[in-house]
Amino acid sequence: MDIKRRNIQYSKPCPVYLLASLGCVTTLFSEMVCYPLEVIKVKLQMNGTQGCPKYKYMKQFISQTKSIQLYYRGFDAHILKIIPQSTTKIFAYEFIQTAFTGNIVETSFLRKLSTAAAAYGVALLTGNMGDIFRIRLINNQDLSLIQAIQQSYKKTGFNGFFRGYWLNLITITSIQAIEISLFQKFKRFFIHNLALSHNSIITDALTSLITGLTSGILTAPLDGFKTRYMNQFIDQYSYWNTFINLIKEEGFLALYKGTFPYCIKLTIGSTFTFVLYEQFKKQII
């Protein structure tokens, strides 16, 4: 197999900490823009379950939610996830990539996926806690972030901060698998059929949009199940019990609640993050 190796001369040095900072900034910006969709998604996923209010349609929730503050409910917990996770992810990815691929640029799908999954596995050690508290704050209007942390630690101990870790990792790895396998295929299709430039921002944006939409549709059930599971305390139900009870009480289609805002958020978020990151990166390399 012909393997291409790195033979790139950078006009400026680009240390990993700078890439990590750029990754954090672009992720934070895209999450700020898309966070109202995250709130809507979680509300619909938990619709009428575990003591949460019931909404017949997404339009009903929007019509009843007048304050902009409610659309950013739990964003402080989300920041607790974004900042450590996004920076740790890039540090881990660059380290693992160098350790396993050396100066190889183009590698197999399995190698790319393994590297990305390992990096996310490390990053989730810092970000999983923020994910849990974001979901619980969105579903409990009377709870503050400090109270949520204290409540969780009191009832479940330190292990409660890692509730749903493996489910979170599986969801993220599935998204990565879809994006890694489809991104270049979609990009080649647009270049060959629409005569777009390989380095054009329009090409990157269009490819990211289609890839994000596809991964959103395919991984929505995993994300829905993750939300249900993380909203509980660790001493209530296991993965299997949560899944069985959900299917028995609501049917398999319950896993697709909140799919529309989830797909839109993933599509817009991945496009913002990727395009901004690549554009910032071009300015320093």
PDB file of C-alpha atoms in Angstrom:
ATOM      1  CA  MET A   1       0.000   0.000   0.000  1.00  0.00           C
ATOM      2  CA  ASP A   2       1.295   3.395  -0.979  1.00  0.00           C
ATOM      3  CA  ILE A   3       1.418   5.597   2.139  1.00  0.00           C
ATOM      4  CA  LYS A   4       1.942   9.321   1.820  1.00  0.00           C
ATOM      5  CA  ARG A   5       4.239  10.887   4.379  1.00  0.00           C
ATOM      6  CA  ARG A   6       4.608  14.378   5.731  1.00  0.00           C
ATOM      7  CA  ASN A   7       6.708  16.623   3.567  1.00  0.00           C
ATOM      8  CA  ILE A   8       5.221  19.994   4.499  1.00  0.00           C
ATOM      9  CA  GLN A   9       7.110  23.201   5.181  1.00  0.00           C
ATOM     10  CA  TYR A  10       5.286  25.575   7.511  1.00  0.00           C
ATOM     11  CA  SER A  11       5.724  29.291   7.038  1.00  0.00           C
ATOM     12  CA  LYS A  12       5.341  29.740  10.815  1.00  0.00           C
ATOM     13  CA  PRO A  13       5.781  27.390  13.756  1.00  0.00           C
ATOM     14  CA  CYS A  14       2.506  25.887  14.953  1.00  0.00           C
ATOM     15  CA  PRO A  15       2.802  24.365  18.441  1.00  0.00           C
ATOM     16  CA  VAL A  16       0.113  22.009  19.690  1.00  0.00           C
ATOM     17  CA  TYR A  17      -0.981  24.382  22.443  1.00  0.00           C
ATOM     18  CA  LEU A  18      -1.902  26.948  19.780  1.00  0.00           C
ATOM     19  CA  LEU A  19      -3.948  24.394  17.841  1.00  0.00           C
ATOM     20  CA  ALA A  20      -5.636  23.390  21.113  1.00  0.00           C
ATOM     21  CA  SER A  21      -6.448  27.041  21.836  1.00  0.00           C
ATOM     22  CA  LEU A  22      -7.900  27.509  18.350  1.00  0.00           C
ATOM     23  CA  GLY A  23      -9.942  24.332  18.730  1.00  0.00           C
ATOM     24  CA  CYS A  24     -11.304  25.551  22.058  1.00  0.00           C
ATOM     25  CA  VAL A  25     -12.204  29.023  20.730  1.00  0.00           C
ATOM     26  CA  THR A  26     -13.931  27.770  17.572  1.00  0.00           C
ATOM     27  CA  THR A  27     -15.826  25.088  19.500  1.00  0.00           C
ATOM     28  CA  LEU A  28     -16.934  27.575  22.135  1.00  0.00           C
ATOM     29  CA  PHE A  29     -18.148  30.010  19.467  1.00  0.00           C
ATOM     30  CA  SER A  30     -20.136  27.382  17.580  1.00  0.00           C
ATOM     31  CA  GLU A  31     -21.658  26.058  20.808  1.00  0.00           C
ATOM     32  CA  MET A  32     -22.766  29.560  21.838  1.00  0.00           C
ATOM     33  CA  VAL A  33     -24.540  29.951  18.509  1.00  0.00           C
ATOM     34  CA  CYS A  34     -26.138  26.498  18.555  1.00  0.00           C
ATOM     35  CA  TYR A  35     -26.864  26.056  22.260  1.00  0.00           C
ATOM     36  CA  PRO A  36     -30.608  26.962  22.056  1.00  0.00           C
ATOM     37  CA  LEU A  37     -30.983  23.955  19.731  1.00  0.00           C
ATOM     38  CA  GLU A  38     -29.305  21.821  22.400  1.00  0.00           C
ATOM     39  CA  VAL A  39     -31.876  22.961  24.995  1.00  0.00           C
ATOM     40  CA  ILE A  40     -34.766  22.221  22.625  1.00  0.00           C
ATOM     41  CA  LYS A  41     -33.278  18.820  21.803  1.00  0.00           C
ATOM     42  CA  VAL A  42     -32.893  17.796  25.469  1.00  0.00           C
ATOM     43  CA  LYS A  43     -36.422  19.012  26.305  1.00  0.00           C
ATOM     44  CA  LEU A  44     -37.882  16.910  23.482  1.00  0.00           C
ATOM     45  CA  GLN A  45     -35.751  13.879  24.316  1.00  0.00           C
ATOM     46  CA  MET A  46     -36.969  13.947  27.924  1.00  0.00           C
ATOM     47  CA  ASN A  47     -40.510  14.857  26.831  1.00  0.00           C
ATOM     48  CA  GLY A  48     -42.928  13.763  29.570  1.00  0.00           C
ATOM     49  CA  THR A  49     -40.477  11.353  31.236  1.00  0.00           C
ATOM     50  CA  GLN A  50     -38.684  11.341  34.603  1.00  0.00           C
ATOM     51  CA  GLY A  51     -40.921  14.172  35.837  1.00  0.00           C
ATOM     52  CA  CYS A  52     -40.100  16.489  32.906  1.00  0.00           C
ATOM     53  CA  PRO A  53     -42.850  18.560  31.202  1.00  0.00           C
ATOM     54  CA  LYS A  54     -44.526  17.163  28.119  1.00  0.00           C
ATOM     55  CA  TYR A  55     -44.663  18.986  24.785  1.00  0.00           C
ATOM     56  CA  LYS A  56     -46.732  17.821  21.842  1.00  0.00           C
ATOM     57  CA  TYR A  57     -44.557  19.538  19.267  1.00  0.00           C
ATOM     58  CA  MET A  58     -41.314  21.509  19.176  1.00  0.00           C
ATOM     59  CA  LYS A  59     -43.426  24.535  18.229  1.00  0.00           C
ATOM     60  CA  GLN A  60     -45.278  24.245  21.546  1.00  0.00           C
ATOM     61  CA  PHE A  61     -42.042  24.418  23.545  1.00  0.00           C
ATOM     62  CA  ILE A  62     -40.843  27.441  21.563  1.00  0.00           C
ATOM     63  CA  SER A  63     -44.175  29.251  22.004  1.00  0.00           C
ATOM     64  CA  GLN A  64     -44.038  28.676  25.780  1.00  0.00           C
ATOM     65  CA  THR A  65     -40.386  29.692  26.139  1.00  0.00           C
ATOM     66  CA  LYS A  66     -40.218  33.462  25.869  1.00  0.00           C
ATOM     67  CA  SER A  67     -37.015  34.290  27.759  1.00  0.00           C
ATOM     68  CA  ILE A  68     -33.645  34.003  26.001  1.00  0.00           C
ATOM     69  CA  GLN A  69     -32.146  32.966  29.337  1.00  0.00           C
ATOM     70  CA  LEU A  70     -34.139  29.733  29.252  1.00  0.00           C
ATOM     71  CA  TYR A  71     -32.538  28.846  25.914  1.00  0.00           C
ATOM     72  CA  TYR A  72     -29.125  29.111  27.607  1.00  0.00           C
ATOM     73  CA  ARG A  73     -30.111  27.193  30.713  1.00  0.00           C
ATOM     74  CA  GLY A  74     -27.179  24.995  31.781  1.00  0.00           C
ATOM     75  CA  PHE A  75     -24.656  26.746  29.558  1.00  0.00           C
ATOM     76  CA  ASP A  76     -22.316  27.204  32.546  1.00  0.00           C
ATOM     77  CA  ALA A  77     -22.176  23.422  32.875  1.00  0.00           C
ATOM     78  CA  HIS A  78     -21.673  23.181  29.110  1.00  0.00           C
ATOM     79  CA  ILE A  79     -18.608  25.439  29.384  1.00  0.00           C
ATOM     80  CA  LEU A  80     -17.380  23.091  32.109  1.00  0.00           C
ATOM     81  CA  LYS A  81     -17.455  20.441  29.394  1.00  0.00           C
ATOM     82  CA  ILE A  82     -16.241  22.397  26.358  1.00  0.00           C
ATOM     83  CA  ILE A  83     -13.078  24.077  27.625  1.00  0.00           C
ATOM     84  CA  PRO A  84     -11.284  21.060  29.142  1.00  0.00           C
ATOM     85  CA  GLN A  85     -12.637  18.563  26.603  1.00  0.00           C
ATOM     86  CA  SER A  86     -11.833  20.497  23.416  1.00  0.00           C
ATOM     87  CA  THR A  87      -8.290  21.371  24.515  1.00  0.00           C
ATOM     88  CA  THR A  88      -7.543  17.918  25.940  1.00  0.00           C
ATOM     89  CA  LYS A  89      -8.880  16.304  22.764  1.00  0.00           C
ATOM     90  CA  ILE A  90      -6.401  18.089  20.487  1.00  0.00           C
ATOM     91  CA  PHE A  91      -3.445  17.490  22.806  1.00  0.00           C
ATOM     92  CA  ALA A  92      -4.363  13.803  23.023  1.00  0.00           C
ATOM     93  CA  TYR A  93      -5.007  13.511  19.279  1.00  0.00           C
ATOM     94  CA  GLU A  94      -1.668  15.053  18.290  1.00  0.00           C
ATOM     95  CA  PHE A  95       0.209  12.923  20.818  1.00  0.00           C
ATOM     96  CA  ILE A  96      -1.499   9.661  19.814  1.00  0.00           C
ATOM     97  CA  GLN A  97      -1.210  10.471  16.104  1.00  0.00           C
ATOM     98  CA  THR A  98       2.534  11.109  16.421  1.00  0.00           C
ATOM     99  CA  ALA A  99       3.046   7.993  18.530  1.00  0.00           C
ATOM    100  CA  PHE A 100       1.194   5.652  16.164  1.00  0.00           C
ATOM    101  CA  THR A 101       1.629   7.197  12.714  1.00  0.00           C
ATOM    102  CA  GLY A 102       4.936   9.094  12.931  1.00  0.00           C
ATOM    103  CA  ASN A 103       5.347  11.122   9.755  1.00  0.00           C
ATOM    104  CA  ILE A 104       2.511   9.394   7.882  1.00  0.00           C
ATOM    105  CA  VAL A 105      -0.109  11.804   6.528  1.00  0.00           C
ATOM    106  CA  GLU A 106      -2.690   9.544   4.885  1.00  0.00           C
ATOM    107  CA  THR A 107      -3.553   6.411   6.838  1.00  0.00           C
ATOM    108  CA  SER A 108      -6.310   3.827   6.828  1.00  0.00           C
ATOM    109  CA  PHE A 109      -9.837   4.501   8.031  1.00  0.00           C
ATOM    110  CA  LEU A 110      -9.356   2.194  11.014  1.00  0.00           C
ATOM    111  CA  ARG A 111      -6.164   3.994  12.096  1.00  0.00           C
ATOM    112  CA  LYS A 112      -7.824   7.407  11.827  1.00  0.00           C
ATOM    113  CA  LEU A 113     -10.869   6.222  13.762  1.00  0.00           C
ATOM    114  CA  SER A 114      -8.780   4.549  16.461  1.00  0.00           C
ATOM    115  CA  THR A 115      -6.730   7.708  16.943  1.00  0.00           C
ATOM    116  CA  ALA A 116      -9.833   9.922  17.147  1.00  0.00           C
ATOM    117  CA  ALA A 117     -11.646   7.526  19.509  1.00  0.00           C
ATOM    118  CA  ALA A 118      -8.620   7.297  21.809  1.00  0.00           C
ATOM    119  CA  ALA A 119      -8.301  11.092  21.885  1.00  0.00           C
ATOM    120  CA  TYR A 120     -11.975  11.510  22.736  1.00  0.00           C
ATOM    121  CA  GLY A 121     -11.685   8.797  25.362  1.00  0.00           C
ATOM    122  CA  VAL A 122      -9.016  10.860  27.122  1.00  0.00           C
ATOM    123  CA  ALA A 123     -10.898  14.147  26.603  1.00  0.00           C
ATOM    124  CA  LEU A 124     -14.119  12.744  28.080  1.00  0.00           C
ATOM    125  CA  LEU A 125     -12.337  12.161  31.361  1.00  0.00           C
ATOM    126  CA  THR A 126     -12.534  15.934  31.782  1.00  0.00           C
ATOM    127  CA  GLY A 127     -15.712  16.681  29.811  1.00  0.00           C
ATOM    128  CA  ASN A 128     -18.168  13.966  30.827  1.00  0.00           C
ATOM    129  CA  MET A 129     -19.073  15.698  34.089  1.00  0.00           C
ATOM    130  CA  GLY A 130     -20.144  18.873  32.273  1.00  0.00           C
ATOM    131  CA  ASP A 131     -22.334  16.829  29.946  1.00  0.00           C
ATOM    132  CA  ILE A 132     -24.209  15.275  32.876  1.00  0.00           C
ATOM    133  CA  PHE A 133     -24.846  18.552  34.672  1.00  0.00           C
ATOM    134  CA  ARG A 134     -25.894  20.340  31.474  1.00  0.00           C
ATOM    135  CA  ILE A 135     -28.662  17.781  30.956  1.00  0.00           C
ATOM    136  CA  ARG A 136     -29.801  17.932  34.580  1.00  0.00           C
ATOM    137  CA  LEU A 137     -29.831  21.733  34.710  1.00  0.00           C
ATOM    138  CA  ILE A 138     -31.909  21.947  31.535  1.00  0.00           C
ATOM    139  CA  ASN A 139     -34.453  19.553  33.048  1.00  0.00           C
ATOM    140  CA  ASN A 140     -34.526  21.137  36.518  1.00  0.00           C
ATOM    141  CA  GLN A 141     -35.148  24.881  36.547  1.00  0.00           C
ATOM    142  CA  ASP A 142     -34.592  25.172  40.310  1.00  0.00           C
ATOM    143  CA  LEU A 143     -31.114  23.628  40.337  1.00  0.00           C
ATOM    144  CA  SER A 144     -27.854  25.597  40.156  1.00  0.00           C
ATOM    145  CA  LEU A 145     -24.579  24.155  38.883  1.00  0.00           C
ATOM    146  CA  ILE A 146     -23.048  24.073  42.382  1.00  0.00           C
ATOM    147  CA  GLN A 147     -26.158  22.396  43.774  1.00  0.00           C
ATOM    148  CA  ALA A 148     -26.120  19.838  40.953  1.00  0.00           C
ATOM    149  CA  ILE A 149     -22.473  18.959  41.673  1.00  0.00           C
ATOM    150  CA  GLN A 150     -23.113  18.719  45.421  1.00  0.00           C
ATOM    151  CA  GLN A 151     -26.263  16.647  44.924  1.00  0.00           C
ATOM    152  CA  SER A 152     -24.557  14.244  42.560  1.00  0.00           C
ATOM    153  CA  TYR A 153     -21.498  13.783  44.775  1.00  0.00           C
ATOM    154  CA  LYS A 154     -23.637  13.269  47.889  1.00  0.00           C
ATOM    155  CA  LYS A 155     -25.798  10.571  46.279  1.00  0.00           C
ATOM    156  CA  THR A 156     -23.350   8.797  43.981  1.00  0.00           C
ATOM    157  CA  GLY A 157     -19.845   9.866  44.992  1.00  0.00           C
ATOM    158  CA  PHE A 158     -17.010  10.624  42.590  1.00  0.00           C
ATOM    159  CA  ASN A 159     -18.081   7.805  40.253  1.00  0.00           C
ATOM    160  CA  GLY A 160     -21.291   9.704  39.501  1.00  0.00           C
ATOM    161  CA  PHE A 161     -19.279  12.263  37.522  1.00  0.00           C
ATOM    162  CA  PHE A 162     -18.518   9.521  34.969  1.00  0.00           C
ATOM    163  CA  ARG A 163     -22.077   8.299  34.546  1.00  0.00           C
ATOM    164  CA  GLY A 164     -22.673   7.394  30.912  1.00  0.00           C
ATOM    165  CA  TYR A 165     -18.977   7.727  30.027  1.00  0.00           C
ATOM    166  CA  TRP A 166     -18.931   4.678  27.748  1.00  0.00           C
ATOM    167  CA  LEU A 167     -22.230   5.575  26.129  1.00  0.00           C
ATOM    168  CA  ASN A 168     -20.894   9.077  25.514  1.00  0.00           C
ATOM    169  CA  LEU A 169     -17.722   7.657  23.979  1.00  0.00           C
ATOM    170  CA  ILE A 170     -19.675   5.267  21.745  1.00  0.00           C
ATOM    171  CA  THR A 171     -21.860   8.139  20.513  1.00  0.00           C
ATOM    172  CA  ILE A 172     -18.897  10.393  19.735  1.00  0.00           C
ATOM    173  CA  THR A 173     -16.937   7.538  18.114  1.00  0.00           C
ATOM    174  CA  SER A 174     -19.940   6.722  15.912  1.00  0.00           C
ATOM    175  CA  ILE A 175     -20.134  10.347  14.796  1.00  0.00           C
ATOM    176  CA  GLN A 176     -16.398  10.335  14.065  1.00  0.00           C
ATOM    177  CA  ALA A 177     -16.665   7.069  12.104  1.00  0.00           C
ATOM    178  CA  ILE A 178     -19.396   8.514   9.897  1.00  0.00           C
ATOM    179  CA  GLU A 179     -17.641  11.855   9.391  1.00  0.00           C
ATOM    180  CA  ILE A 180     -14.227  10.302   8.659  1.00  0.00           C
ATOM    181  CA  SER A 181     -15.692   7.836   6.178  1.00  0.00           C
ATOM    182  CA  LEU A 182     -17.997  10.294   4.399  1.00  0.00           C
ATOM    183  CA  PHE A 183     -16.273  13.693   4.509  1.00  0.00           C
ATOM    184  CA  GLN A 184     -13.689  13.038   1.802  1.00  0.00           C
ATOM    185  CA  LYS A 185     -16.239  11.176  -0.333  1.00  0.00           C
ATOM    186  CA  PHE A 186     -18.678  14.082  -0.230  1.00  0.00           C
ATOM    187  CA  LYS A 187     -15.851  16.535  -0.880  1.00  0.00           C
ATOM    188  CA  ARG A 188     -14.654  14.623  -3.962  1.00  0.00           C
ATOM    189  CA  PHE A 189     -18.253  14.450  -5.207  1.00  0.00           C
ATOM    190  CA  PHE A 190     -18.730  18.225  -4.940  1.00  0.00           C
ATOM    191  CA  ILE A 191     -15.355  18.950  -6.566  1.00  0.00           C
ATOM    192  CA  HIS A 192     -15.960  16.609  -9.500  1.00  0.00           C
ATOM    193  CA  ASN A 193     -19.662  17.322 -10.061  1.00  0.00           C
ATOM    194  CA  LEU A 194     -19.996  20.975  -9.085  1.00  0.00           C
ATOM    195  CA  ALA A 195     -16.538  22.093 -10.235  1.00  0.00           C
ATOM    196  CA  LEU A 196     -15.720  23.543  -6.808  1.00  0.00           C
ATOM    197  CA  SER A 197     -12.176  24.332  -5.728  1.00  0.00           C
ATOM    198  CA  HIS A 198     -10.461  21.860  -3.417  1.00  0.00           C
ATOM    199  CA  ASN A 199      -9.369  24.607  -0.990  1.00  0.00           C
ATOM    200  CA  SER A 200     -12.516  26.723  -1.235  1.00  0.00           C
ATOM    201  CA  ILE A 201     -14.337  27.666   1.972  1.00  0.00           C
ATOM    202  CA  ILE A 202     -17.603  26.947   0.121  1.00  0.00           C
ATOM    203  CA  THR A 203     -16.441  23.386  -0.549  1.00  0.00           C
ATOM    204  CA  ASP A 204     -15.495  22.857   3.100  1.00  0.00           C
ATOM    205  CA  ALA A 205     -18.751  24.378   4.374  1.00  0.00           C
ATOM    206  CA  LEU A 206     -20.989  22.407   2.003  1.00  0.00           C
ATOM    207  CA  THR A 207     -19.174  19.156   2.736  1.00  0.00           C
ATOM    208  CA  SER A 208     -19.375  19.765   6.492  1.00  0.00           C
ATOM    209  CA  LEU A 209     -23.100  20.501   6.273  1.00  0.00           C
ATOM    210  CA  ILE A 210     -23.945  17.295   4.418  1.00  0.00           C
ATOM    211  CA  THR A 211     -21.631  15.179   6.575  1.00  0.00           C
ATOM    212  CA  GLY A 212     -23.023  16.664   9.792  1.00  0.00           C
ATOM    213  CA  LEU A 213     -26.612  16.077   8.681  1.00  0.00           C
ATOM    214  CA  THR A 214     -25.872  12.445   7.808  1.00  0.00           C
ATOM    215  CA  SER A 215     -24.113  11.723  11.096  1.00  0.00           C
ATOM    216  CA  GLY A 216     -26.949  13.442  12.986  1.00  0.00           C
ATOM    217  CA  ILE A 217     -29.625  11.245  11.425  1.00  0.00           C
ATOM    218  CA  LEU A 218     -27.654   8.051  12.047  1.00  0.00           C
ATOM    219  CA  THR A 219     -26.591   8.780  15.642  1.00  0.00           C
ATOM    220  CA  ALA A 220     -29.763  10.477  16.982  1.00  0.00           C
ATOM    221  CA  PRO A 221     -30.985   7.314  18.811  1.00  0.00           C
ATOM    222  CA  LEU A 222     -27.659   7.002  20.640  1.00  0.00           C
ATOM    223  CA  ASP A 223     -27.774  10.622  21.727  1.00  0.00           C
ATOM    224  CA  GLY A 224     -31.388  10.286  22.851  1.00  0.00           C
ATOM    225  CA  PHE A 225     -30.581   7.259  24.974  1.00  0.00           C
ATOM    226  CA  LYS A 226     -27.525   9.002  26.423  1.00  0.00           C
ATOM    227  CA  THR A 227     -29.661  11.953  27.537  1.00  0.00           C
ATOM    228  CA  ARG A 228     -32.170   9.673  29.270  1.00  0.00           C
ATOM    229  CA  TYR A 229     -29.419   7.750  31.010  1.00  0.00           C
ATOM    230  CA  MET A 230     -27.398  10.760  32.180  1.00  0.00           C
ATOM    231  CA  ASN A 231     -30.458  12.478  33.611  1.00  0.00           C
ATOM    232  CA  GLN A 232     -30.788   9.655  36.149  1.00  0.00           C
ATOM    233  CA  PHE A 233     -28.599   8.971  39.162  1.00  0.00           C
ATOM    234  CA  ILE A 234     -26.181   6.087  38.915  1.00  0.00           C
ATOM    235  CA  ASP A 235     -27.903   4.014  41.604  1.00  0.00           C
ATOM    236  CA  GLN A 236     -31.231   3.902  39.770  1.00  0.00           C
ATOM    237  CA  TYR A 237     -30.778   1.994  36.499  1.00  0.00           C
ATOM    238  CA  SER A 238     -28.068   0.318  34.461  1.00  0.00           C
ATOM    239  CA  TYR A 239     -27.671   0.841  30.709  1.00  0.00           C
ATOM    240  CA  TRP A 240     -29.695  -2.280  29.991  1.00  0.00           C
ATOM    241  CA  ASN A 241     -32.510  -1.544  32.453  1.00  0.00           C
ATOM    242  CA  THR A 242     -32.841   2.015  31.159  1.00  0.00           C
ATOM    243  CA  PHE A 243     -33.049   0.768  27.571  1.00  0.00           C
ATOM    244  CA  ILE A 244     -35.574  -2.003  28.327  1.00  0.00           C
ATOM    245  CA  ASN A 245     -37.834   0.310  30.333  1.00  0.00           C
ATOM    246  CA  LEU A 246     -37.715   2.928  27.591  1.00  0.00           C
ATOM    247  CA  ILE A 247     -38.681   0.423  24.874  1.00  0.00           C
ATOM    248  CA  LYS A 248     -41.433  -1.148  26.984  1.00  0.00           C
ATOM    249  CA  GLU A 249     -43.022   2.144  28.016  1.00  0.00           C
ATOM    250  CA  GLU A 250     -42.587   4.262  24.881  1.00  0.00           C
ATOM    251  CA  GLY A 251     -41.463   2.065  22.013  1.00  0.00           C
ATOM    252  CA  PHE A 252     -38.339   2.195  19.850  1.00  0.00           C
ATOM    253  CA  LEU A 253     -39.331   5.464  18.175  1.00  0.00           C
ATOM    254  CA  ALA A 254     -38.865   7.236  21.523  1.00  0.00           C
ATOM    255  CA  LEU A 255     -35.131   7.136  20.781  1.00  0.00           C
ATOM    256  CA  TYR A 256     -35.759   9.515  17.884  1.00  0.00           C
ATOM    257  CA  LYS A 257     -37.303  12.272  20.003  1.00  0.00           C
ATOM    258  CA  GLY A 258     -35.453  15.524  19.413  1.00  0.00           C
ATOM    259  CA  THR A 259     -33.885  14.274  16.184  1.00  0.00           C
ATOM    260  CA  PHE A 260     -34.643  17.440  14.189  1.00  0.00           C
ATOM    261  CA  PRO A 261     -32.931  19.965  16.524  1.00  0.00           C
ATOM    262  CA  TYR A 262     -30.134  17.437  17.119  1.00  0.00           C
ATOM    263  CA  CYS A 263     -29.402  17.148  13.396  1.00  0.00           C
ATOM    264  CA  ILE A 264     -29.570  20.914  12.866  1.00  0.00           C
ATOM    265  CA  LYS A 265     -27.272  21.567  15.829  1.00  0.00           C
ATOM    266  CA  LEU A 266     -24.766  18.924  14.751  1.00  0.00           C
ATOM    267  CA  THR A 267     -24.809  20.178  11.172  1.00  0.00           C
ATOM    268  CA  ILE A 268     -24.380  23.869  11.990  1.00  0.00           C
ATOM    269  CA  GLY A 269     -21.994  23.207  14.878  1.00  0.00           C
ATOM    270  CA  SER A 270     -19.644  20.949  12.927  1.00  0.00           C
ATOM    271  CA  THR A 271     -19.624  23.382   9.990  1.00  0.00           C
ATOM    272  CA  PHE A 272     -18.870  26.392  12.192  1.00  0.00           C
ATOM    273  CA  THR A 273     -16.155  24.531  14.081  1.00  0.00           C
ATOM    274  CA  PHE A 274     -14.462  22.993  11.053  1.00  0.00           C
ATOM    275  CA  VAL A 275     -14.569  26.023   8.756  1.00  0.00           C
ATOM    276  CA  LEU A 276     -13.464  28.510  11.432  1.00  0.00           C
ATOM    277  CA  TYR A 277     -10.728  26.195  12.677  1.00  0.00           C
ATOM    278  CA  GLU A 278      -9.361  25.643   9.177  1.00  0.00           C
ATOM    279  CA  GLN A 279      -9.477  29.357   8.338  1.00  0.00           C
ATOM    280  CA  PHE A 280      -7.713  30.354  11.586  1.00  0.00           C
ATOM    281  CA  LYS A 281      -5.184  27.595  11.067  1.00  0.00           C
ATOM    282  CA  LYS A 282      -4.330  28.846   7.561  1.00  0.00           C
ATOM    283  CA  GLN A 283      -3.487  32.247   9.028  1.00  0.00           C
ATOM    284  CA  ILE A 284      -0.776  30.865  11.314  1.00  0.00           C
ATOM    285  CA  ILE A 285       0.693  28.040   9.212  1.00  0.00           C
TER     286      ILE A 285
END
